[in-house]
Amino acid sequence: MTAALFAYASRSWVALREAGSNPSVRLVVLAYVVFTVSKWGLRIAKYVYLFEVAGPFGIAILGVIQIVPSILGVPFASGLADRFARERVLAVTYALCAVTSAALAYVLSVGADIAVFYLLAAAVEVLGQIVRPIQAALLPALARTPSELVAANVAASTTEAIGALVGPALGAAILVSGGPALVAAIAAAGCAVSVVAIARVRAGAATPPLAERASHGLIGFLAGVGGGLRTLARLPAARAIAAGFLTQSAVHGMLTVLLVVLASSTLALGAPGVGTLHAAMGAGGVIAAVVAMGLIGHQRLGPAWVLALVGYGLPILVIGLVPSVVAVVVLLTVTGINNALLEVSGFTLLQRTVPDRIRAGVLGAVEGLIGLGYAVGGLLGSLMVERTDIRVALVVAGAILPAVALLLWKRASRLDDAYDIPEAKLDVLRRLPVFAPLSLAALEHLAAAMAETRHAPGMDILREGDPGDAFFVITDGTVAVFERGQHQADLAAGSSFGEIALIRGLRCPATLRATTDVTAYRLPSADFLSAVTGHPHRPAATEQLITAQAPDWA
């Protein structure tokens, strides 16, 4: 037991240290933590303001206004990150959040019409929904190993939890002392800080490979976004995850309304109580950071994801049975823990299973469904409050996710099957200088394209004068190099060949013949050239590789 705990802690610490040593990942997380604190503070101020001026339906109306922008706008806006540099699209999104929050602060300060408030408040929420899919699509391009990607997702989820912990409490405090306009103004300043942080992210590793970008023009852009939506509908793994997130967001939307009523009426905690209850969920997310580190290094995330669905819903059901202040705070903390686990496992599964060239569009489609679920859930929550007791509404809301988890269990157990790239392939690629600048997303693409080949002694793998059509990496055995019939060199395991003809557009300059039983990975020319030409540092690395590998016959 002690050894297992030590291994768990050691593995988690190494991965988190690697993620923390990545400057771009640090900046992304910094921007996100400031943004989430700002977002949650402003959200609490909006909910309390609407509850006071329009009751529970006032909060539900805000969700309804967001439905169409969430379903249509979020996937299309996120799809821009499959066409342009993702870090730039993220910076622009943060900037728009800052401008819209500032406009909302002005409207609240002058007492403008409620319709204007609704439009700006909905715009802030929709822009906030755009942030997460772009960030989720960006992280695989910044992470260098699968464990670092999970660690980065843990950091992002923890950041969301910190925002949900600090933001509501801070927002409620500022709301009581300075009013909603001040909360909105501070949120605008926070978004501006996020813009500055993202502006420092290195663009090279974050930009989608040139060979994988959508074609120019409006038709190319729409085709790229449509491809993301079609992929979400076509891939069973992505479809199952989207269904789970849609249901969870609907329950979250219901809970948003129910907690306002629970804090204000049943528990008699007033406006500060609304922030306290939301902060309890945020505290659970912070605690979940420790639990989520257990996912680092694990390839099977599907079961953890579906169990988190159950863990999110059951505490809400129990709150309906035991609505005391202490019990509610403890149970919401448990819900917050499972919310963080749900996000880490679910988004990591999506990052792994969706092709990089349309990843932002697909994640945007999922985020659009999350927005739809949240809006519908808020409407259902307000209807339930009007027509039934708050405790009955909580029991019904809490029972939904366990039922859905039961339906998805069989499929969830197979979610990881769509991501089956042996770590050995990634290790082989990482050791080659030509692929050193590549991100995890690009390495996974190459690893998936590689096929293992076997060659008996005396078999020619490449023949001098033949067109080059592949890049080879030897994993076992020895290969002899012959030029014009003369033996030039021997290549052992770990060596590679075939790049000369591919890079220089020549026929094979030598014959490569197996002298023992040889096992090698074969990478098709199109995939190799796409990787080599998609990064400004790779041509130089390739020339260094050619010179180092075959100085006598290159």
Coordinates of C-alpha atoms in Angstrom, one line a residue:
M1 CA 0.0 0.0 0.0
T2 CA 2.8 2.4 0.9
A3 CA 4.7 1.6 -2.2
A4 CA 1.6 2.2 -4.3
L5 CA 0.9 5.6 -2.7
F6 CA 4.6 6.5 -3.2
A7 CA 4.4 5.6 -6.9
Y8 CA 1.1 7.5 -7.3
A9 CA 2.6 10.6 -5.7
S10 CA 5.9 10.3 -7.6
R11 CA 4.2 9.9 -11.0
S12 CA 1.8 12.8 -10.3
W13 CA 4.5 15.1 -9.1
V14 CA 6.7 14.4 -12.1
A15 CA 3.9 15.1 -14.5
L16 CA 2.8 18.3 -12.7
R17 CA 6.4 19.5 -12.6
E18 CA 6.8 18.9 -16.3
A19 CA 3.6 20.8 -17.0
G20 CA 4.7 23.6 -14.7
S21 CA 8.1 23.8 -16.5
N22 CA 6.3 24.5 -19.8
P23 CA 6.1 28.3 -20.0
S24 CA 3.2 28.3 -22.4
V25 CA 1.1 26.0 -20.2
R26 CA 1.9 28.2 -17.2
L27 CA 0.6 31.3 -19.1
V28 CA -2.6 29.5 -20.3
V29 CA -3.4 28.4 -16.7
L30 CA -2.6 31.9 -15.3
A31 CA -4.9 33.5 -17.8
Y32 CA -7.6 30.9 -17.1
V33 CA -7.5 31.3 -13.3
V34 CA -7.9 35.1 -13.5
F35 CA -10.7 34.7 -16.0
T36 CA -12.6 32.1 -14.0
V37 CA -12.5 34.1 -10.8
S38 CA -13.8 37.1 -12.8
K39 CA -16.5 35.0 -14.5
W40 CA -17.8 33.4 -11.3
G41 CA -17.8 36.7 -9.4
L42 CA -19.8 38.3 -12.2
R43 CA -22.1 35.3 -12.5
I44 CA -23.2 35.4 -8.9
A45 CA -23.8 39.2 -9.1
K46 CA -26.0 38.6 -12.2
Y47 CA -28.0 35.8 -10.5
V48 CA -28.7 37.8 -7.4
Y49 CA -29.6 40.9 -9.4
L50 CA -32.0 38.9 -11.6
F51 CA -33.5 37.1 -8.6
E52 CA -34.2 40.4 -6.9
V53 CA -35.8 42.1 -9.9
A54 CA -37.4 39.2 -11.7
G55 CA -37.5 36.1 -9.4
P56 CA -36.4 32.6 -10.4
F57 CA -37.8 33.0 -13.9
G58 CA -35.4 36.0 -14.4
I59 CA -32.5 33.6 -14.1
A60 CA -34.1 31.1 -16.4
I61 CA -34.8 33.8 -19.0
L62 CA -31.0 34.5 -19.2
G63 CA -30.4 30.9 -20.0
V64 CA -33.1 30.8 -22.7
I65 CA -31.5 33.9 -24.4
Q66 CA -28.2 32.0 -24.5
I67 CA -29.7 28.9 -26.3
V68 CA -29.3 29.9 -29.9
P69 CA -25.9 31.7 -29.5
S70 CA -24.6 28.6 -27.6
I71 CA -25.8 26.0 -30.2
L72 CA -24.7 28.0 -33.2
G73 CA -22.2 30.6 -32.1
V74 CA -19.9 28.6 -29.9
P75 CA -19.1 25.9 -32.4
F76 CA -18.5 28.4 -35.2
A77 CA -16.4 30.7 -33.0
S78 CA -14.4 27.7 -31.7
G79 CA -13.9 26.6 -35.3
L80 CA -11.8 29.7 -35.9
A81 CA -9.2 28.0 -33.8
D82 CA -8.9 25.2 -36.4
R83 CA -8.1 27.9 -39.0
F84 CA -6.0 30.5 -37.2
A85 CA -3.5 30.3 -34.4
R86 CA -5.3 29.1 -31.4
E87 CA -3.6 31.3 -28.9
R88 CA -4.5 34.4 -30.9
V89 CA -8.2 33.3 -31.1
L90 CA -8.1 32.7 -27.3
A91 CA -6.6 36.2 -26.7
V92 CA -9.3 37.8 -28.8
T93 CA -12.0 35.9 -26.9
Y94 CA -10.7 37.2 -23.6
A95 CA -10.6 40.7 -25.0
L96 CA -14.2 40.5 -26.1
C97 CA -15.1 39.3 -22.6
A98 CA -13.3 42.4 -21.1
V99 CA -15.2 44.8 -23.4
T100 CA -18.6 43.1 -22.8
S101 CA -18.1 43.0 -19.1
A102 CA -17.2 46.7 -19.1
A103 CA -20.3 47.5 -21.1
L104 CA -22.4 45.5 -18.6
A105 CA -20.8 47.5 -15.7
Y106 CA -21.9 50.8 -17.5
V107 CA -25.4 49.5 -18.0
L108 CA -25.8 48.5 -14.3
S109 CA -24.3 51.8 -13.2
V110 CA -26.8 54.0 -15.2
G111 CA -29.8 51.7 -14.6
A112 CA -30.5 50.9 -18.3
D113 CA -33.4 48.8 -19.5
I114 CA -33.5 45.2 -18.3
A115 CA -33.5 44.0 -22.0
V116 CA -30.1 45.6 -22.5
F117 CA -28.8 43.9 -19.4
Y118 CA -30.0 40.5 -20.6
L119 CA -28.3 40.9 -24.0
L120 CA -25.0 41.9 -22.5
A121 CA -25.2 39.3 -19.7
A122 CA -25.9 36.5 -22.2
A123 CA -23.1 37.7 -24.4
V124 CA -20.6 37.4 -21.5
E125 CA -21.8 33.9 -20.8
V126 CA -21.5 32.8 -24.4
L127 CA -18.0 34.3 -24.7
G128 CA -17.1 32.4 -21.6
Q129 CA -18.3 29.2 -23.2
I130 CA -16.0 29.8 -26.2
V131 CA -12.9 30.0 -23.9
R132 CA -12.9 26.3 -22.8
P133 CA -13.0 24.5 -26.1
I134 CA -10.3 26.7 -27.6
Q135 CA -8.1 26.2 -24.5
A136 CA -8.8 22.4 -24.6
A137 CA -7.8 22.3 -28.3
L138 CA -4.7 24.4 -27.5
L139 CA -3.3 22.3 -24.7
P140 CA -2.4 19.2 -26.8
A141 CA -0.3 21.5 -29.0
L142 CA 1.6 22.8 -25.9
A143 CA 1.9 19.5 -23.9
R144 CA 4.9 17.3 -24.7
T145 CA 3.8 13.9 -23.3
P146 CA 0.4 12.2 -22.5
S147 CA 1.0 12.5 -18.8
E148 CA 1.8 16.2 -19.2
L149 CA -1.5 16.7 -21.1
V150 CA -3.5 15.1 -18.2
A151 CA -1.5 17.2 -15.8
A152 CA -2.3 20.3 -17.8
N153 CA -6.0 19.4 -17.8
V154 CA -5.8 18.8 -14.0
A155 CA -4.3 22.3 -13.7
A156 CA -7.1 23.8 -15.9
S157 CA -9.8 22.0 -13.9
T158 CA -8.2 23.1 -10.6
T159 CA -8.2 26.6 -12.0
E160 CA -11.9 26.3 -12.8
A161 CA -12.4 25.1 -9.2
I162 CA -10.4 27.9 -7.7
G163 CA -12.5 30.4 -9.7
A164 CA -15.7 28.7 -8.5
L165 CA -14.4 28.9 -4.9
V166 CA -12.9 32.4 -4.9
G167 CA -15.1 34.1 -7.5
P168 CA -18.6 33.6 -5.8
A169 CA -17.3 34.6 -2.4
L170 CA -15.5 37.6 -3.8
G171 CA -18.4 38.5 -6.0
A172 CA -20.9 38.3 -3.2
A173 CA -18.7 40.4 -0.9
I174 CA -18.2 43.1 -3.6
L175 CA -21.9 42.9 -4.4
V176 CA -22.9 43.7 -0.8
S177 CA -20.4 46.6 -0.5
G178 CA -20.3 48.1 -3.9
G179 CA -23.2 46.7 -6.0
P180 CA -23.3 44.7 -9.3
A181 CA -21.7 47.4 -11.4
L182 CA -18.5 47.2 -9.5
V183 CA -18.4 43.4 -9.8
A184 CA -18.8 43.8 -13.6
A185 CA -16.0 46.4 -13.7
I186 CA -13.6 44.2 -11.8
A187 CA -14.5 41.3 -14.0
A188 CA -13.6 43.4 -17.1
A189 CA -10.2 44.1 -15.6
G190 CA -9.6 40.4 -14.9
C191 CA -10.3 39.5 -18.5
A192 CA -7.9 42.2 -19.6
V193 CA -5.2 40.5 -17.5
S194 CA -5.9 37.2 -19.2
V195 CA -5.4 38.9 -22.6
V196 CA -1.9 40.0 -21.5
A197 CA -1.0 36.5 -20.3
I198 CA -2.1 34.8 -23.5
A199 CA -0.4 37.3 -25.7
R200 CA 2.9 35.9 -24.3
V201 CA 2.2 32.3 -25.3
R202 CA 4.7 31.2 -28.0
A203 CA 2.8 31.0 -31.3
G204 CA 4.9 28.3 -33.1
A205 CA 3.8 25.3 -31.1
A206 CA 0.2 26.4 -30.8
T207 CA -0.6 27.0 -34.4
P208 CA -2.3 24.2 -36.3
P209 CA 0.1 22.5 -38.8
L210 CA -0.1 24.3 -42.2
A211 CA -0.9 21.0 -44.0
E212 CA -3.9 20.5 -41.8
R213 CA -5.5 24.0 -41.9
A214 CA -8.8 24.4 -43.7
S215 CA -8.8 25.9 -47.2
H216 CA -9.0 29.7 -47.5
G217 CA -12.3 31.5 -47.8
L218 CA -15.7 31.3 -46.2
I219 CA -16.5 28.0 -47.8
G220 CA -13.3 26.4 -46.4
F221 CA -14.1 27.8 -43.0
L222 CA -17.7 26.6 -43.0
A223 CA -16.5 23.2 -44.2
G224 CA -14.0 23.0 -41.3
V225 CA -16.6 23.8 -38.7
G226 CA -19.1 21.4 -40.4
G227 CA -16.4 18.7 -40.3
G228 CA -16.1 19.2 -36.5
L229 CA -19.9 18.8 -36.1
R230 CA -20.0 15.8 -38.4
T231 CA -17.2 14.2 -36.5
L232 CA -19.0 14.7 -33.2
A233 CA -22.1 12.9 -34.7
R234 CA -20.0 10.2 -36.3
L235 CA -17.6 9.1 -33.6
P236 CA -19.2 6.9 -30.9
A237 CA -16.7 7.9 -28.2
A238 CA -17.2 11.7 -28.8
R239 CA -21.0 11.3 -29.1
A240 CA -21.2 9.4 -25.8
I241 CA -19.1 12.0 -24.0
A242 CA -21.2 14.8 -25.5
A243 CA -24.4 13.1 -24.3
G244 CA -22.9 12.9 -20.8
F245 CA -21.8 16.5 -20.7
L246 CA -25.2 17.7 -22.1
T247 CA -27.1 15.9 -19.3
Q248 CA -24.6 17.1 -16.6
S249 CA -24.9 20.7 -17.8
A250 CA -28.7 20.4 -17.7
V251 CA -28.5 19.3 -14.0
H252 CA -26.0 22.1 -13.4
G253 CA -28.5 24.6 -14.9
M254 CA -31.3 23.3 -12.6
L255 CA -29.0 23.4 -9.6
T256 CA -28.1 27.1 -10.4
V257 CA -31.7 28.1 -9.9
L258 CA -32.4 25.7 -7.1
L259 CA -29.4 26.9 -5.0
V260 CA -30.5 30.6 -5.3
V261 CA -33.9 29.6 -3.9
L262 CA -32.4 27.2 -1.3
A263 CA -30.0 29.8 0.0
S264 CA -32.5 32.7 0.0
S265 CA -35.6 31.0 1.2
T266 CA -35.1 27.5 2.7
L267 CA -31.8 28.1 4.5
A268 CA -32.4 31.9 5.0
L269 CA -28.8 32.8 4.1
G270 CA -29.5 35.7 1.8
A271 CA -27.3 36.9 -1.1
P272 CA -24.0 36.0 0.6
G273 CA -25.4 32.4 1.0
V274 CA -25.7 32.0 -2.7
G275 CA -22.0 32.7 -3.0
T276 CA -21.2 30.4 -0.1
L277 CA -23.0 27.4 -1.7
H278 CA -21.3 27.9 -5.1
A279 CA -18.0 28.4 -3.3
A280 CA -18.5 25.0 -1.7
M281 CA -18.6 23.4 -5.1
G282 CA -15.4 25.3 -6.0
A283 CA -13.8 24.0 -2.8
G284 CA -14.6 20.5 -4.0
G285 CA -12.9 21.2 -7.3
V286 CA -9.7 22.2 -5.5
I287 CA -9.8 19.0 -3.4
A288 CA -10.4 17.1 -6.6
A289 CA -7.0 18.3 -7.9
V290 CA -5.3 15.7 -5.6
V291 CA -7.7 13.0 -6.6
A292 CA -7.5 13.9 -10.3
M293 CA -3.7 13.4 -10.2
G294 CA -4.4 9.7 -9.9
L295 CA -5.6 9.9 -13.5
I296 CA -2.1 10.9 -14.6
G297 CA -0.4 8.1 -16.5
H298 CA -3.6 6.0 -16.8
Q299 CA -4.9 5.2 -20.3
R300 CA -8.4 4.0 -19.1
L301 CA -10.3 7.2 -18.3
G302 CA -13.8 6.1 -19.4
P303 CA -14.8 4.4 -16.2
A304 CA -13.6 7.4 -14.1
W305 CA -15.7 9.6 -16.3
V306 CA -19.0 7.7 -15.9
L307 CA -18.5 7.3 -12.2
A308 CA -18.0 11.1 -11.9
L309 CA -21.4 11.5 -13.5
V310 CA -22.9 9.4 -10.6
G311 CA -20.9 11.3 -8.0
Y312 CA -22.1 14.6 -9.4
G313 CA -25.8 13.7 -9.1
L314 CA -26.2 11.7 -5.9
P315 CA -25.2 14.5 -3.5
I316 CA -27.8 16.8 -5.0
L317 CA -30.4 14.1 -4.4
V318 CA -29.3 13.8 -0.7
I319 CA -29.5 17.6 -0.3
G320 CA -33.2 17.3 -1.1
L321 CA -33.5 14.7 1.7
V322 CA -31.3 16.6 4.3
P323 CA -31.5 20.3 3.6
S324 CA -29.4 21.6 6.5
V325 CA -26.6 24.2 6.1
V326 CA -23.8 21.9 7.1
A327 CA -25.1 19.0 5.0
V328 CA -25.6 21.2 2.0
V329 CA -22.1 22.6 2.1
V330 CA -20.5 19.1 2.5
L331 CA -22.6 17.5 -0.2
L332 CA -22.0 20.4 -2.7
T333 CA -18.3 20.0 -2.0
V334 CA -18.6 16.3 -3.1
T335 CA -20.4 17.5 -6.2
G336 CA -17.6 19.9 -6.9
I337 CA -15.0 17.1 -6.6
N338 CA -16.9 15.0 -9.2
N339 CA -17.4 18.0 -11.5
A340 CA -13.6 18.4 -11.7
L341 CA -13.0 14.7 -12.3
L342 CA -15.7 14.7 -14.9
E343 CA -14.1 17.6 -16.8
V344 CA -10.5 16.2 -16.6
S345 CA -11.4 12.8 -17.8
G346 CA -14.0 13.9 -20.3
F347 CA -12.0 16.6 -22.0
T348 CA -8.9 14.5 -22.0
L349 CA -10.8 11.7 -23.8
L350 CA -12.1 14.2 -26.3
Q351 CA -8.6 15.6 -26.9
R352 CA -7.2 12.1 -27.4
T353 CA -9.9 10.8 -29.8
V354 CA -10.7 13.8 -32.0
P355 CA -8.3 14.7 -34.9
D356 CA -6.3 17.8 -34.2
R357 CA -7.3 19.5 -37.5
I358 CA -10.9 19.8 -36.3
R359 CA -10.4 19.4 -32.6
A360 CA -11.5 23.0 -31.7
G361 CA -14.6 22.7 -33.8
V362 CA -15.7 19.5 -32.2
L363 CA -14.9 20.8 -28.7
G364 CA -16.9 23.9 -29.6
A365 CA -19.8 21.8 -30.6
V366 CA -19.6 20.0 -27.2
E367 CA -19.5 23.3 -25.4
G368 CA -22.5 24.5 -27.4
L369 CA -24.4 21.4 -26.2
I370 CA -23.3 22.2 -22.7
G371 CA -24.7 25.7 -23.1
L372 CA -27.9 24.3 -24.4
G373 CA -28.2 21.9 -21.5
Y374 CA -27.4 24.6 -19.0
A375 CA -30.1 26.9 -20.4
V376 CA -32.8 24.1 -20.6
G377 CA -31.9 23.0 -17.1
G378 CA -32.3 26.6 -15.7
L379 CA -35.7 26.8 -17.3
L380 CA -36.7 23.4 -15.9
G381 CA -35.4 24.3 -12.5
S382 CA -37.5 27.5 -12.4
L383 CA -40.6 25.6 -13.5
M384 CA -40.0 23.0 -10.8
V385 CA -39.6 25.7 -8.1
E386 CA -42.9 27.2 -9.2
R387 CA -44.8 23.9 -9.3
T388 CA -43.3 21.8 -6.5
D389 CA -41.4 21.9 -3.3
I390 CA -37.7 22.8 -3.5
R391 CA -36.7 19.5 -1.8
V392 CA -38.6 17.5 -4.4
A393 CA -37.0 19.4 -7.1
L394 CA -33.5 18.7 -5.7
V395 CA -34.3 14.9 -5.5
V396 CA -35.5 14.8 -9.1
A397 CA -32.4 16.8 -10.3
G398 CA -30.1 14.5 -8.4
A399 CA -31.6 11.3 -9.7
I400 CA -31.0 12.2 -13.4
L401 CA -27.3 11.6 -13.7
P402 CA -27.1 8.2 -12.0
A403 CA -29.8 7.0 -14.4
V404 CA -27.9 8.4 -17.4
A405 CA -24.6 6.9 -16.1
L406 CA -26.3 3.5 -15.9
L407 CA -27.3 3.8 -19.6
L408 CA -23.8 4.9 -20.7
W409 CA -21.8 2.4 -18.6
K410 CA -21.3 -0.2 -21.3
R411 CA -20.2 2.4 -23.8
A412 CA -18.1 4.3 -21.3
S413 CA -16.0 1.2 -20.6
R414 CA -15.0 1.2 -24.3
L415 CA -14.3 5.0 -24.6
D416 CA -10.6 4.5 -24.3
D417 CA -10.6 1.9 -27.2
A418 CA -10.7 4.9 -29.7
Y419 CA -7.3 6.0 -28.3
D420 CA -4.9 3.1 -28.6
I421 CA -1.5 4.5 -29.4
P422 CA 1.2 2.5 -27.7
E423 CA 3.6 4.5 -25.6
A424 CA 6.5 2.7 -27.3
K425 CA 5.7 4.4 -30.6
L426 CA 5.7 7.8 -29.0
D427 CA 9.0 7.1 -27.2
V428 CA 10.6 6.1 -30.6
L429 CA 9.5 9.4 -32.2
R430 CA 10.6 11.5 -29.2
R431 CA 14.2 10.2 -29.5
L432 CA 14.6 11.4 -33.1
P433 CA 15.9 15.0 -33.4
V434 CA 13.7 15.7 -36.4
F435 CA 10.6 15.3 -34.3
A436 CA 11.9 17.0 -31.1
P437 CA 10.0 20.3 -31.8
L438 CA 6.7 18.5 -32.3
S439 CA 3.8 18.8 -29.8
L440 CA 2.1 15.8 -28.3
A441 CA -0.9 16.2 -30.7
A442 CA 1.5 16.0 -33.7
L443 CA 3.4 13.1 -32.3
E444 CA 0.2 11.2 -31.7
H445 CA -0.8 11.8 -35.3
L446 CA 2.5 10.4 -36.5
A447 CA 2.4 7.5 -34.1
A448 CA -1.1 6.5 -35.3
A449 CA 0.1 6.6 -38.9
M450 CA 3.2 4.4 -38.2
A451 CA 2.9 0.7 -39.1
E452 CA 5.3 -2.0 -37.8
T453 CA 7.1 -3.9 -40.5
R454 CA 9.3 -7.0 -40.3
H455 CA 12.2 -7.9 -42.7
A456 CA 14.1 -11.2 -43.0
P457 CA 17.9 -11.2 -43.3
G458 CA 19.0 -10.3 -46.9
M459 CA 15.7 -8.5 -47.7
D460 CA 16.1 -5.0 -49.3
I461 CA 13.9 -2.5 -47.4
L462 CA 14.8 0.3 -49.8
R463 CA 16.6 0.0 -53.2
E464 CA 19.0 2.5 -54.6
G465 CA 17.3 4.5 -57.4
D466 CA 13.8 3.7 -56.4
P467 CA 11.4 6.6 -55.5
G468 CA 11.3 7.3 -51.8
D469 CA 7.8 6.7 -50.3
A470 CA 8.4 6.3 -46.6
F471 CA 10.5 7.0 -43.5
F472 CA 11.7 4.1 -41.4
V473 CA 12.8 3.8 -37.8
I474 CA 14.6 0.6 -36.7
T475 CA 13.4 -0.9 -33.4
D476 CA 15.3 -4.2 -33.5
G477 CA 18.0 -5.7 -35.7
T478 CA 20.7 -4.3 -38.0
V479 CA 20.4 -2.8 -41.5
A480 CA 23.4 -2.4 -43.9
V481 CA 23.8 0.6 -46.2
F482 CA 25.1 -0.1 -49.8
E483 CA 25.9 2.6 -52.4
R484 CA 26.7 1.4 -55.9
G485 CA 27.2 -2.1 -54.5
Q486 CA 29.7 -1.0 -51.9
H487 CA 29.0 -1.4 -48.2
Q488 CA 29.0 2.0 -46.5
A489 CA 27.6 1.6 -43.0
D490 CA 25.5 -0.4 -40.6
L491 CA 22.4 1.0 -38.8
A492 CA 21.3 -0.4 -35.5
A493 CA 18.1 -0.1 -33.4
G494 CA 17.2 3.5 -32.9
S495 CA 18.5 4.6 -36.3
S496 CA 16.2 5.9 -39.1
F497 CA 16.5 6.2 -42.8
G498 CA 14.5 7.2 -45.9
E499 CA 14.4 10.9 -45.1
I500 CA 17.0 11.9 -47.7
A501 CA 14.8 11.0 -50.7
L502 CA 11.7 12.5 -49.0
I503 CA 13.2 15.8 -47.9
R504 CA 15.4 16.5 -51.0
G505 CA 12.9 15.1 -53.6
L506 CA 15.4 12.5 -54.9
R507 CA 15.4 8.8 -55.5
C508 CA 16.8 6.6 -52.8
P509 CA 20.6 7.3 -52.8
A510 CA 21.4 3.9 -51.3
T511 CA 20.1 0.4 -50.8
L512 CA 19.1 -0.5 -47.2
R513 CA 19.3 -4.3 -46.6
A514 CA 18.4 -6.2 -43.5
T515 CA 21.4 -8.2 -42.2
T516 CA 19.5 -9.8 -39.3
D517 CA 15.8 -10.1 -38.5
V518 CA 14.7 -6.5 -38.5
T519 CA 11.6 -4.8 -37.0
A520 CA 11.0 -1.3 -38.0
Y521 CA 8.2 1.4 -38.0
R522 CA 7.2 2.7 -41.4
L523 CA 5.8 6.2 -41.7
P524 CA 4.3 7.2 -45.1
S525 CA 5.8 10.0 -46.9
A526 CA 2.8 12.3 -46.7
D527 CA 2.6 12.1 -42.9
F528 CA 6.4 12.6 -42.6
L529 CA 6.5 15.6 -44.9
S530 CA 3.5 17.2 -43.2
A531 CA 5.3 17.0 -39.9
V532 CA 8.6 18.2 -41.2
T533 CA 7.2 21.2 -43.2
G534 CA 4.7 22.3 -40.5
H535 CA 7.2 23.8 -38.1
P536 CA 9.9 26.5 -38.7
H537 CA 12.6 24.6 -36.9
R538 CA 12.1 21.1 -38.5
P539 CA 13.9 21.5 -41.8
A540 CA 17.1 22.4 -40.0
A541 CA 16.6 19.5 -37.6
T542 CA 16.1 17.2 -40.6
E543 CA 19.3 18.3 -42.3
Q544 CA 21.2 17.7 -39.0
L545 CA 19.6 14.2 -38.8
I546 CA 20.7 13.4 -42.4
T547 CA 24.2 14.6 -41.7
A548 CA 24.5 12.7 -38.5
Q549 CA 22.9 9.5 -39.7
A550 CA 24.8 9.1 -43.0
P551 CA 27.8 11.4 -43.4
D552 CA 29.5 9.2 -46.0
W553 CA 26.7 8.6 -48.5
A554 CA 24.1 11.4 -48.0

